PDB file of C-alpha atoms and ligand atoms in Angstrom:
ATOM      1  CA  ASP A  18       0.064   0.042  -0.035  1.00 78.00           C
ATOM      2  CA  LEU A  19       2.485   2.624  -1.230  1.00 87.00           C
ATOM      3  CA  PRO A  20       1.554   6.260  -1.813  1.00 90.00           C
ATOM      4  CA  THR A  21       0.286   7.151  -5.225  1.00 90.00           C
ATOM      5  CA  SER A  22       2.129  10.512  -5.234  1.00 87.00           C
ATOM      6  CA  PHE A  23       5.680  11.737  -4.453  1.00 87.00           C
ATOM      7  CA  ASP A  24       7.072  15.229  -3.593  1.00 85.00           C
ATOM      8  CA  LYS A  25      10.656  15.106  -4.989  1.00 87.00           C
ATOM      9  CA  PRO A  26      11.055  15.341  -8.674  1.00 90.00           C
ATOM     10  CA  VAL A  27      12.024  12.343 -10.762  1.00 93.00           C
ATOM     11  CA  HIS A  28      14.213  12.581 -13.916  1.00 92.00           C
ATOM     12  CA  ILE A  29      15.713   9.277 -14.244  1.00 94.00           C
ATOM     13  CA  ALA A  30      13.916   6.166 -15.533  1.00 96.00           C
ATOM     14  CA  VAL A  31      14.888   2.446 -16.014  1.00 96.00           C
ATOM     15  CA  ILE A  32      12.793   0.351 -18.382  1.00 97.00           C
ATOM     16  CA  GLY A  33      13.382  -3.358 -17.583  1.00 93.00           C
ATOM     17  CA  GLY A  34      13.111  -5.845 -20.145  1.00 88.00           C
ATOM     18  CA  THR A  35      12.778  -9.796 -19.955  1.00 81.00           C
ATOM     19  CA  GLY A  36      14.407 -10.969 -16.817  1.00 77.00           C
ATOM     20  CA  LEU A  37      14.495  -7.421 -15.100  1.00 83.00           C
ATOM     21  CA  ALA A  38      10.661  -7.233 -14.244  1.00 82.00           C
ATOM     22  CA  GLN A  39      11.747  -5.300 -10.765  1.00 85.00           C
ATOM     23  CA  LEU A  40      14.542  -3.486  -9.169  1.00 87.00           C
ATOM     24  CA  ASP A  41      15.164  -4.720  -5.760  1.00 86.00           C
ATOM     25  CA  GLY A  42      17.098  -3.165  -3.140  1.00 87.00           C
ATOM     26  CA  TYR A  43      15.917   0.337  -3.472  1.00 92.00           C
ATOM     27  CA  LYS A  44      13.491   2.239  -1.109  1.00 93.00           C
ATOM     28  CA  PRO A  45       9.915   2.242  -2.517  1.00 94.00           C
ATOM     29  CA  VAL A  46       8.622   5.804  -2.502  1.00 94.00           C
ATOM     30  CA  ALA A  47       5.243   5.471  -4.614  1.00 95.00           C
ATOM     31  CA  VAL A  48       3.425   3.365  -7.066  1.00 96.00           C
ATOM     32  CA  LEU A  49       1.930   5.138 -10.044  1.00 96.00           C
ATOM     33  CA  ASN A  50      -0.950   3.861 -12.329  1.00 95.00           C
ATOM     34  CA  PRO A  51      -1.059   6.708 -14.933  1.00 94.00           C
ATOM     35  CA  ILE A  52      -3.553   6.585 -17.973  1.00 96.00           C
ATOM     36  CA  THR A  53      -2.313   8.564 -20.951  1.00 96.00           C
ATOM     37  CA  PRO A  54      -4.173   9.840 -23.923  1.00 95.00           C
ATOM     38  CA  TRP A  55      -2.414   6.529 -25.441  1.00 96.00           C
ATOM     39  CA  GLY A  56      -3.755   4.137 -22.665  1.00 97.00           C
ATOM     40  CA  ALA A  57      -2.202   2.692 -19.610  1.00 97.00           C
ATOM     41  CA  PRO A  58       1.526   1.709 -19.520  1.00 98.00           C
ATOM     42  CA  SER A  59       2.936  -1.810 -19.455  1.00 97.00           C
ATOM     43  CA  SER A  60       3.152  -1.731 -15.724  1.00 96.00           C
ATOM     44  CA  PRO A  61       2.654   0.413 -12.707  1.00 96.00           C
ATOM     45  CA  ILE A  62       5.405   3.007 -12.369  1.00 97.00           C
ATOM     46  CA  HIS A  63       7.397   2.293  -9.225  1.00 96.00           C
ATOM     47  CA  ILE A  64       9.118   5.482  -7.754  1.00 96.00           C
ATOM     48  CA  LEU A  65      12.160   4.241  -5.863  1.00 95.00           C
ATOM     49  CA  GLU A  66      14.762   6.147  -3.944  1.00 93.00           C
ATOM     50  CA  HIS A  67      18.489   5.934  -4.496  1.00 87.00           C
ATOM     51  CA  ASN A  68      21.130   7.972  -2.625  1.00 85.00           C
ATOM     52  CA  GLY A  69      18.432  10.711  -1.913  1.00 88.00           C
ATOM     53  CA  THR A  70      17.377  10.853  -5.780  1.00 91.00           C
ATOM     54  CA  ASN A  71      14.005   9.692  -7.101  1.00 93.00           C
ATOM     55  CA  ILE A  72      14.115   7.141  -9.891  1.00 94.00           C
ATOM     56  CA  ALA A  73      11.143   5.567 -11.884  1.00 96.00           C
ATOM     57  CA  PHE A  74      10.970   1.929 -12.857  1.00 97.00           C
ATOM     58  CA  LEU A  75       8.692   0.327 -15.562  1.00 97.00           C
ATOM     59  CA  ALA A  76       8.640  -3.139 -16.616  1.00 96.00           C
ATOM     60  CA  ARG A  77       8.202  -3.239 -20.448  1.00 96.00           C
ATOM     61  CA  HIS A  78       6.595  -6.601 -20.709  1.00 95.00           C
ATOM     62  CA  GLY A  79       4.476  -6.063 -17.706  1.00 95.00           C
ATOM     63  CA  LEU A  80       4.692  -7.511 -14.226  1.00 90.00           C
ATOM     64  CA  TYR A  81       3.643 -11.031 -15.395  1.00 89.00           C
ATOM     65  CA  HIS A  82       5.389 -10.741 -18.877  1.00 89.00           C
ATOM     66  CA  GLN A  83       2.018 -10.505 -20.330  1.00 93.00           C
ATOM     67  CA  PHE A  84       2.915  -8.128 -23.164  1.00 95.00           C
ATOM     68  CA  ALA A  85       4.788  -9.787 -26.272  1.00 94.00           C
ATOM     69  CA  PRO A  86       7.313  -7.376 -28.094  1.00 95.00           C
ATOM     70  CA  HIS A  87       4.552  -6.412 -30.604  1.00 94.00           C
ATOM     71  CA  GLU A  88       2.123  -5.724 -27.866  1.00 96.00           C
ATOM     72  CA  VAL A  89       3.974  -3.469 -25.611  1.00 97.00           C
ATOM     73  CA  PRO A  90       2.147   0.014 -25.340  1.00 98.00           C
ATOM     74  CA  ASN A  91       5.225   2.011 -26.153  1.00 98.00           C
ATOM     75  CA  ARG A  92       3.490   5.397 -26.601  1.00 98.00           C
ATOM     76  CA  ALA A  93       1.792   5.102 -23.167  1.00 98.00           C
ATOM     77  CA  ASN A  94       5.071   4.038 -21.536  1.00 98.00           C
ATOM     78  CA  ILE A  95       7.089   6.954 -22.996  1.00 98.00           C
ATOM     79  CA  ALA A  96       4.173   9.498 -22.275  1.00 97.00           C
ATOM     80  CA  ALA A  97       3.542   8.300 -18.803  1.00 97.00           C
ATOM     81  CA  LEU A  98       7.337   8.646 -18.036  1.00 97.00           C
ATOM     82  CA  ARG A  99       7.596  12.009 -19.750  1.00 96.00           C
ATOM     83  CA  HIS A 100       4.391  13.215 -17.765  1.00 95.00           C
ATOM     84  CA  ILE A 101       5.840  12.422 -14.544  1.00 95.00           C
ATOM     85  CA  GLY A 102       8.956  14.434 -15.182  1.00 93.00           C
ATOM     86  CA  VAL A 103      11.266  11.904 -16.582  1.00 95.00           C
ATOM     87  CA  ARG A 104      14.299  13.287 -18.907  1.00 93.00           C
ATOM     88  CA  CYS A 105      16.608  10.438 -19.251  1.00 94.00           C
ATOM     89  CA  VAL A 106      15.801   6.687 -19.732  1.00 96.00           C
ATOM     90  CA  VAL A 107      18.311   3.832 -19.505  1.00 96.00           C
ATOM     91  CA  ALA A 108      16.402   0.662 -21.187  1.00 97.00           C
ATOM     92  CA  PHE A 109      17.486  -3.101 -20.749  1.00 95.00           C
ATOM     93  CA  SER A 110      17.021  -5.465 -23.362  1.00 95.00           C
ATOM     94  CA  ALA A 111      17.936  -9.367 -23.939  1.00 95.00           C
ATOM     95  CA  VAL A 112      19.533  -9.576 -27.447  1.00 97.00           C
ATOM     96  CA  GLY A 113      20.657 -12.284 -29.710  1.00 98.00           C
ATOM     97  CA  SER A 114      24.369 -11.801 -30.802  1.00 98.00           C
ATOM     98  CA  LEU A 115      25.234 -11.470 -34.333  1.00 98.00           C
ATOM     99  CA  GLN A 116      29.001 -11.489 -33.856  1.00 98.00           C
ATOM    100  CA  GLU A 117      31.499 -14.154 -32.527  1.00 98.00           C
ATOM    101  CA  GLU A 118      33.090 -11.935 -29.999  1.00 98.00           C
ATOM    102  CA  ILE A 119      29.846 -10.826 -28.395  1.00 98.00           C
ATOM    103  CA  LYS A 120      29.289 -13.912 -26.362  1.00 96.00           C
ATOM    104  CA  PRO A 121      26.070 -14.782 -24.327  1.00 95.00           C
ATOM    105  CA  MET A 122      26.063 -12.828 -21.014  1.00 94.00           C
ATOM    106  CA  ASP A 123      28.176 -10.053 -22.478  1.00 96.00           C
ATOM    107  CA  PHE A 124      26.588  -6.477 -22.333  1.00 96.00           C
ATOM    108  CA  VAL A 125      26.461  -4.226 -25.379  1.00 97.00           C
ATOM    109  CA  VAL A 126      25.931  -0.428 -25.540  1.00 97.00           C
ATOM    110  CA  PRO A 127      24.692   0.082 -29.031  1.00 98.00           C
ATOM    111  CA  ASP A 128      25.159   3.213 -31.038  1.00 98.00           C
ATOM    112  CA  GLN A 129      23.006   2.315 -33.987  1.00 98.00           C
ATOM    113  CA  VAL A 130      19.714   0.860 -35.003  1.00 98.00           C
ATOM    114  CA  ILE A 131      18.441  -0.690 -38.033  1.00 98.00           C
ATOM    115  CA  ASP A 132      14.511  -0.866 -38.071  1.00 98.00           C
ATOM    116  CA  ARG A 133      13.168  -4.203 -39.113  1.00 98.00           C
ATOM    117  CA  THR A 134       9.896  -3.895 -37.510  1.00 97.00           C
ATOM    118  CA  LYS A 135       7.090  -4.107 -39.884  1.00 96.00           C
ATOM    119  CA  GLY A 136       5.335  -0.554 -39.293  1.00 91.00           C
ATOM    120  CA  ILE A 137       2.391  -2.357 -37.603  1.00 93.00           C
ATOM    121  CA  ARG A 138       3.235  -0.988 -34.075  1.00 95.00           C
ATOM    122  CA  PRO A 139       2.155   2.389 -33.267  1.00 96.00           C
ATOM    123  CA  PHE A 140       5.496   4.277 -33.737  1.00 95.00           C
ATOM    124  CA  THR A 141       4.844   8.011 -33.420  1.00 96.00           C
ATOM    125  CA  PHE A 142       3.212  10.795 -31.501  1.00 95.00           C
ATOM    126  CA  PHE A 143       3.098  12.835 -34.519  1.00 94.00           C
ATOM    127  CA  GLU A 144      -0.167  12.326 -36.269  1.00 91.00           C
ATOM    128  CA  GLY A 145      -3.739  13.700 -36.562  1.00 88.00           C
ATOM    129  CA  GLY A 146      -2.429  17.145 -37.403  1.00 85.00           C
ATOM    130  CA  ALA A 147       0.671  17.230 -35.247  1.00 84.00           C
ATOM    131  CA  VAL A 148       3.013  17.073 -37.848  1.00 86.00           C
ATOM    132  CA  GLY A 149       6.734  16.983 -36.732  1.00 88.00           C
ATOM    133  CA  HIS A 150      10.020  15.341 -37.824  1.00 91.00           C
ATOM    134  CA  VAL A 151      12.608  14.445 -35.308  1.00 94.00           C
ATOM    135  CA  GLY A 152      16.341  13.787 -36.225  1.00 95.00           C
ATOM    136  CA  PHE A 153      17.371  10.208 -35.518  1.00 96.00           C
ATOM    137  CA  ALA A 154      20.895  10.008 -37.165  1.00 97.00           C
ATOM    138  CA  ASP A 155      22.007   8.996 -33.822  1.00 97.00           C
ATOM    139  CA  PRO A 156      19.426   7.158 -32.168  1.00 97.00           C
ATOM    140  CA  PHE A 157      21.038   6.984 -28.724  1.00 97.00           C
ATOM    141  CA  ASP A 158      22.178   9.585 -26.228  1.00 95.00           C
ATOM    142  CA  ALA A 159      25.933   9.792 -26.268  1.00 94.00           C
ATOM    143  CA  GLY A 160      26.123  11.328 -22.748  1.00 92.00           C
ATOM    144  CA  LEU A 161      24.094   8.366 -21.167  1.00 94.00           C
ATOM    145  CA  ALA A 162      26.205   6.009 -23.225  1.00 95.00           C
ATOM    146  CA  ALA A 163      29.258   7.618 -21.632  1.00 94.00           C
ATOM    147  CA  VAL A 164      28.018   7.012 -18.115  1.00 92.00           C
ATOM    148  CA  VAL A 165      27.110   3.374 -18.917  1.00 92.00           C
ATOM    149  CA  LYS A 166      30.537   2.632 -20.377  1.00 93.00           C
ATOM    150  CA  LYS A 167      32.372   4.028 -17.479  1.00 91.00           C
ATOM    151  CA  CYS A 168      30.304   2.149 -14.886  1.00 90.00           C
ATOM    152  CA  ALA A 169      30.906  -1.089 -16.785  1.00 88.00           C
ATOM    153  CA  GLN A 170      34.639  -0.541 -16.976  1.00 87.00           C
ATOM    154  CA  HIS A 171      34.793  -0.454 -13.178  1.00 87.00           C
ATOM    155  CA  MET A 172      33.065  -3.825 -13.224  1.00 87.00           C
ATOM    156  CA  GLU A 173      35.420  -5.504 -15.767  1.00 85.00           C
ATOM    157  CA  GLY A 174      37.436  -7.318 -12.906  1.00 83.00           C
ATOM    158  CA  GLU A 175      34.257  -8.748 -11.745  1.00 85.00           C
ATOM    159  CA  GLY A 176      33.287 -10.701 -14.848  1.00 83.00           C
ATOM    160  CA  VAL A 177      31.459  -8.043 -16.735  1.00 90.00           C
ATOM    161  CA  VAL A 178      32.080  -7.799 -20.399  1.00 94.00           C
ATOM    162  CA  LEU A 179      30.822  -4.728 -22.122  1.00 95.00           C
ATOM    163  CA  HIS A 180      31.124  -3.915 -25.937  1.00 97.00           C
ATOM    164  CA  ASP A 181      31.205  -0.070 -26.163  1.00 95.00           C
ATOM    165  CA  LYS A 182      29.393   0.173 -29.546  1.00 97.00           C
ATOM    166  CA  GLY A 183      27.215  -1.803 -32.175  1.00 98.00           C
ATOM    167  CA  THR A 184      24.292  -1.917 -34.371  1.00 98.00           C
ATOM    168  CA  VAL A 185      20.990  -3.522 -33.010  1.00 98.00           C
ATOM    169  CA  ILE A 186      18.765  -4.840 -35.419  1.00 98.00           C
ATOM    170  CA  VAL A 187      15.149  -4.539 -34.329  1.00 98.00           C
ATOM    171  CA  MET A 188      12.897  -7.177 -35.915  1.00 98.00           C
ATOM    172  CA  GLU A 189       9.245  -7.599 -35.600  1.00 97.00           C
ATOM    173  CA  GLY A 190       8.882 -11.056 -33.985  1.00 96.00           C
ATOM    174  CA  PRO A 191       7.510 -12.572 -32.167  1.00 96.00           C
ATOM    175  CA  GLN A 192       9.078 -15.594 -34.279  1.00 97.00           C
ATOM    176  CA  PHE A 193      12.763 -15.584 -34.396  1.00 98.00           C
ATOM    177  CA  SER A 194      14.547 -14.976 -37.685  1.00 98.00           C
ATOM    178  CA  THR A 195      15.318 -17.513 -40.319  1.00 98.00           C
ATOM    179  CA  ARG A 196      18.942 -18.523 -40.943  1.00 98.00           C
ATOM    180  CA  ALA A 197      18.930 -16.507 -44.033  1.00 98.00           C
ATOM    181  CA  GLU A 198      17.861 -13.529 -42.321  1.00 98.00           C
ATOM    182  CA  SER A 199      20.174 -13.916 -39.497  1.00 98.00           C
ATOM    183  CA  HIS A 200      23.185 -14.274 -42.035  1.00 98.00           C
ATOM    184  CA  MET A 201      21.792 -11.130 -43.945  1.00 98.00           C
ATOM    185  CA  TYR A 202      21.801  -9.078 -40.840  1.00 98.00           C
ATOM    186  CA  ARG A 203      25.469  -9.994 -40.086  1.00 98.00           C
ATOM    187  CA  SER A 204      26.277  -8.841 -43.758  1.00 98.00           C
ATOM    188  CA  TRP A 205      24.624  -5.598 -42.837  1.00 98.00           C
ATOM    189  CA  GLY A 206      26.990  -5.092 -39.976  1.00 98.00           C
ATOM    190  CA  GLY A 207      24.464  -5.916 -37.311  1.00 98.00           C
ATOM    191  CA  SER A 208      26.005  -6.638 -33.923  1.00 98.00           C
ATOM    192  CA  VAL A 209      22.930  -7.742 -31.921  1.00 98.00           C
ATOM    193  CA  ILE A 210      19.084  -8.407 -32.595  1.00 98.00           C
ATOM    194  CA  ASN A 211      16.077  -7.857 -30.559  1.00 98.00           C
ATOM    195  CA  MET A 212      12.320  -7.098 -30.741  1.00 97.00           C
ATOM    196  CA  SER A 213      12.009  -4.279 -28.394  1.00 97.00           C
ATOM    197  CA  THR A 214      14.250  -1.301 -28.929  1.00 98.00           C
ATOM    198  CA  LEU A 215      11.897   0.247 -31.583  1.00 98.00           C
ATOM    199  CA  PRO A 216       9.767   2.117 -31.552  1.00 98.00           C
ATOM    200  CA  GLU A 217      10.636   2.864 -27.872  1.00 98.00           C
ATOM    201  CA  ALA A 218      13.787   4.805 -28.945  1.00 98.00           C
ATOM    202  CA  LYS A 219      11.887   6.664 -31.637  1.00 98.00           C
ATOM    203  CA  LEU A 220       9.165   7.694 -29.103  1.00 97.00           C
ATOM    204  CA  ALA A 221      11.625   8.616 -26.608  1.00 97.00           C
ATOM    205  CA  ARG A 222      13.363  11.002 -29.071  1.00 96.00           C
ATOM    206  CA  GLU A 223       9.973  12.488 -30.102  1.00 95.00           C
ATOM    207  CA  ALA A 224       9.307  13.107 -26.392  1.00 95.00           C
ATOM    208  CA  GLU A 225      12.762  14.654 -25.976  1.00 94.00           C
ATOM    209  CA  LEU A 226      13.897  11.973 -23.574  1.00 95.00           C
ATOM    210  CA  ALA A 227      17.659  11.195 -23.643  1.00 95.00           C
ATOM    211  CA  TYR A 228      17.627   7.462 -24.235  1.00 97.00           C
ATOM    212  CA  GLN A 229      20.152   4.556 -24.151  1.00 97.00           C
ATOM    213  CA  VAL A 230      19.616   0.804 -24.444  1.00 97.00           C
ATOM    214  CA  ILE A 231      21.831  -1.621 -22.620  1.00 96.00           C
ATOM    215  CA  ALA A 232      21.767  -4.908 -24.347  1.00 96.00           C
ATOM    216  CA  MET A 233      22.452  -8.369 -22.630  1.00 96.00           C
ATOM    217  CA  ALA A 234      23.390 -11.089 -25.130  1.00 97.00           C
ATOM    218  CA  THR A 235      21.579 -14.393 -24.515  1.00 96.00           C
ATOM    219  CA  ASP A 236      22.174 -16.420 -27.571  1.00 97.00           C
ATOM    220  CA  TYR A 237      23.878 -16.503 -31.001  1.00 98.00           C
ATOM    221  CA  ASP A 238      20.567 -16.380 -32.761  1.00 98.00           C
ATOM    222  CA  CYS A 239      20.597 -19.040 -35.760  1.00 98.00           C
ATOM    223  CA  TRP A 240      23.828 -18.103 -37.788  1.00 98.00           C
ATOM    224  CA  HIS A 241      26.384 -19.680 -35.360  1.00 97.00           C
ATOM    225  CA  SER A 242      27.457 -23.321 -35.140  1.00 94.00           C
ATOM    226  CA  SER A 243      26.114 -23.549 -31.550  1.00 94.00           C
ATOM    227  CA  GLU A 244      22.459 -24.309 -30.822  1.00 94.00           C
ATOM    228  CA  ASP A 245      19.713 -22.212 -32.374  1.00 94.00           C
ATOM    229  CA  VAL A 246      18.142 -19.524 -30.099  1.00 95.00           C
ATOM    230  CA  ASN A 247      15.199 -20.716 -28.057  1.00 94.00           C
ATOM    231  CA  VAL A 248      13.242 -19.155 -25.312  1.00 93.00           C
ATOM    232  CA  GLU A 249      14.733 -21.322 -22.554  1.00 93.00           C
ATOM    233  CA  MET A 250      18.015 -20.417 -23.712  1.00 92.00           C
ATOM    234  CA  VAL A 251      17.230 -16.740 -23.425  1.00 92.00           C
ATOM    235  CA  ILE A 252      15.715 -16.808 -20.116  1.00 90.00           C
ATOM    236  CA  LYS A 253      18.549 -19.256 -18.724  1.00 91.00           C
ATOM    237  CA  HIS A 254      21.169 -16.476 -19.665  1.00 91.00           C
ATOM    238  CA  MET A 255      19.111 -13.732 -18.488  1.00 89.00           C
ATOM    239  CA  LYS A 256      18.698 -15.320 -15.102  1.00 88.00           C
ATOM    240  CA  ALA A 257      22.453 -16.042 -14.857  1.00 87.00           C
ATOM    241  CA  ASN A 258      23.182 -12.542 -15.849  1.00 88.00           C
ATOM    242  CA  SER A 259      20.670 -10.591 -13.680  1.00 87.00           C
ATOM    243  CA  GLU A 260      22.995 -10.175 -10.571  1.00 87.00           C
ATOM    244  CA  ASN A 261      25.492  -8.340 -13.076  1.00 89.00           C
ATOM    245  CA  ALA A 262      22.701  -6.536 -14.787  1.00 90.00           C
ATOM    246  CA  LYS A 263      21.442  -5.306 -11.423  1.00 89.00           C
ATOM    247  CA  ARG A 264      24.920  -4.139 -10.418  1.00 90.00           C
ATOM    248  CA  LEU A 265      25.364  -2.306 -13.477  1.00 91.00           C
ATOM    249  CA  VAL A 266      21.871  -0.550 -13.061  1.00 91.00           C
ATOM    250  CA  ALA A 267      23.026   0.399  -9.580  1.00 90.00           C
ATOM    251  CA  GLY A 268      26.381   1.789 -10.882  1.00 91.00           C
ATOM    252  CA  VAL A 269      24.629   3.795 -13.642  1.00 91.00           C
ATOM    253  CA  LEU A 270      22.035   5.310 -11.182  1.00 91.00           C
ATOM    254  CA  ASP A 271      24.987   6.105  -8.794  1.00 88.00           C
ATOM    255  CA  GLN A 272      26.334   8.179 -11.514  1.00 89.00           C
ATOM    256  CA  LEU A 273      23.351   9.739 -12.965  1.00 88.00           C
ATOM    257  CA  SER A 274      21.915  10.836  -9.697  1.00 85.00           C
ATOM    258  CA  LYS A 275      25.107  12.796  -9.278  1.00 83.00           C
ATOM    259  CA  ILE A 276      24.465  14.643 -12.597  1.00 78.00           C
ATOM    260  CA  GLU A 277      22.686  17.815 -12.671  1.00 59.00           C
ATOM    261  CA  HIS A 278      19.184  17.838 -14.295  1.00 54.00           C
ATOM    262  CA  SER A 279      19.934  20.491 -16.742  1.00 51.00           C
ATOM    263  CA  ASP A 280      22.812  18.199 -18.074  1.00 57.00           C
ATOM    264  CA  LEU A 281      20.220  15.328 -18.226  1.00 54.00           C
ATOM    265  CA  VAL A 282      17.995  16.950 -20.633  1.00 52.00           C
ATOM    266  CA  MET A 283      18.923  16.351 -24.187  1.00 49.00           C
ATOM    267  CA  ALA A 284      19.631  18.929 -26.926  1.00 44.00           C
ATOM    268  CA  LYS A 285      16.391  19.595 -28.929  1.00 46.00           C
ATOM    269  CA  HIS A 286      15.997  17.327 -31.859  1.00 49.00           C
ATOM    270  CA  TRP A 287      12.565  18.386 -32.816  1.00 48.00           C
ATOM    271  CA  GLN A 288      12.357  19.913 -36.320  1.00 49.00           C
ATOM    272  CA  GLY A 289       8.954  21.204 -37.609  1.00 48.00           C
ATOM    273  CA  SER A 290       6.302  23.574 -36.884  1.00 44.00           C
ATOM    274  CA  SER A 291       4.616  21.693 -34.081  1.00 45.00           C
ATOM    275  CA  GLN A 292       7.069  21.665 -31.417  1.00 50.00           C
ATOM    276  CA  GLY A 293       5.277  21.437 -28.166  1.00 60.00           C
ATOM    277  CA  ALA A 294       2.039  20.329 -29.855  1.00 60.00           C
ATOM    278  CA  ILE A 295       2.031  16.871 -28.284  1.00 70.00           C
ATOM    279  CA  LYS A 296       0.393  16.924 -24.712  1.00 76.00           C
ATOM    280  CA  PHE A 297       1.986  13.863 -22.969  1.00 74.00           C
ATOM    281  CA  MET A 298      -0.969  13.627 -20.605  1.00 68.00           C
TER     282      MET A 298
HETATM  283  N1  ADE B 327      16.020 -11.524 -27.874  1.00 67.25           N
HETATM  284  C1  ADE B 327      16.995 -12.335 -27.409  1.00 67.25           C
HETATM  285  N2  ADE B 327      17.675 -13.128 -28.469  1.00 67.25           N
HETATM  286  C2  ADE B 327      16.903 -12.681 -29.573  1.00 67.25           C
HETATM  287  C3  ADE B 327      17.135 -13.315 -30.959  1.00 67.25           C
HETATM  288  N3  ADE B 327      18.051 -14.143 -31.200  1.00 67.25           N
HETATM  289  N4  ADE B 327      16.275 -12.587 -31.899  1.00 67.25           N
HETATM  290  C4  ADE B 327      15.488 -11.636 -31.529  1.00 67.25           C
HETATM  291  N5  ADE B 327      15.276 -11.217 -30.296  1.00 67.25           N
HETATM  292  C5  ADE B 327      16.029 -11.765 -29.404  1.00 67.25           C
END
């Protein structure tokens, strides 16, 4: 029975993916169940306190993993975070590896994305008269990426391996790729593959949130000589890696909570006549 409101602002959010449906070890402050013009988010938003700073946590697939990747209410998630004051999002995702050197359980901080979703997920806030175009040449926030990389470097002696750049292929799913597709993605220069980073990252950009995904490799998809990806394999490696993931989150939150709010707000990327036209609640 936690309060449904809080008094200190919240600027930082973590979106947990498969295997990271909650963040333990933080002081619960409030639980919010906002309804946005785009519906309810995937899960209640938990406001937690970390070193005197409020942070927000949202479980992308729901508390019971009830939303498949193509069913995640991405617009509601991003609008709800934005509405409560969040300006900076660290998102976790399980990924398949498309490169030999990215081994299951390694972390990747990607700097590029290739969109292989099918355009059937709602993917923009700009519609129905609110015309706008955001730049997306660099889909992630370099400042946030730098913080994550620094934290992971400190954990290298503790068995954490981090690849500091890469291209994430975001496919529609929910079926995994064919072997021909997997080889094609490798030939395109893909580093890892998942089903969740888009449209989440595009919507975050439209909402002017600094956004960075932290990918955790769980398998070699189906191009490699090892066993083809299956759900059990993904869950097994996620579970085995969740302690490292939680320590990495803690390190990143430590750093972010020290950074001034003004430095967390990203530079304006909006281009067009309707800046400010979207009301996030
Ligand atoms: N998530 C984890 N592993 C994956 C894979 N091989 N393809 C797509 N999404 C994934």
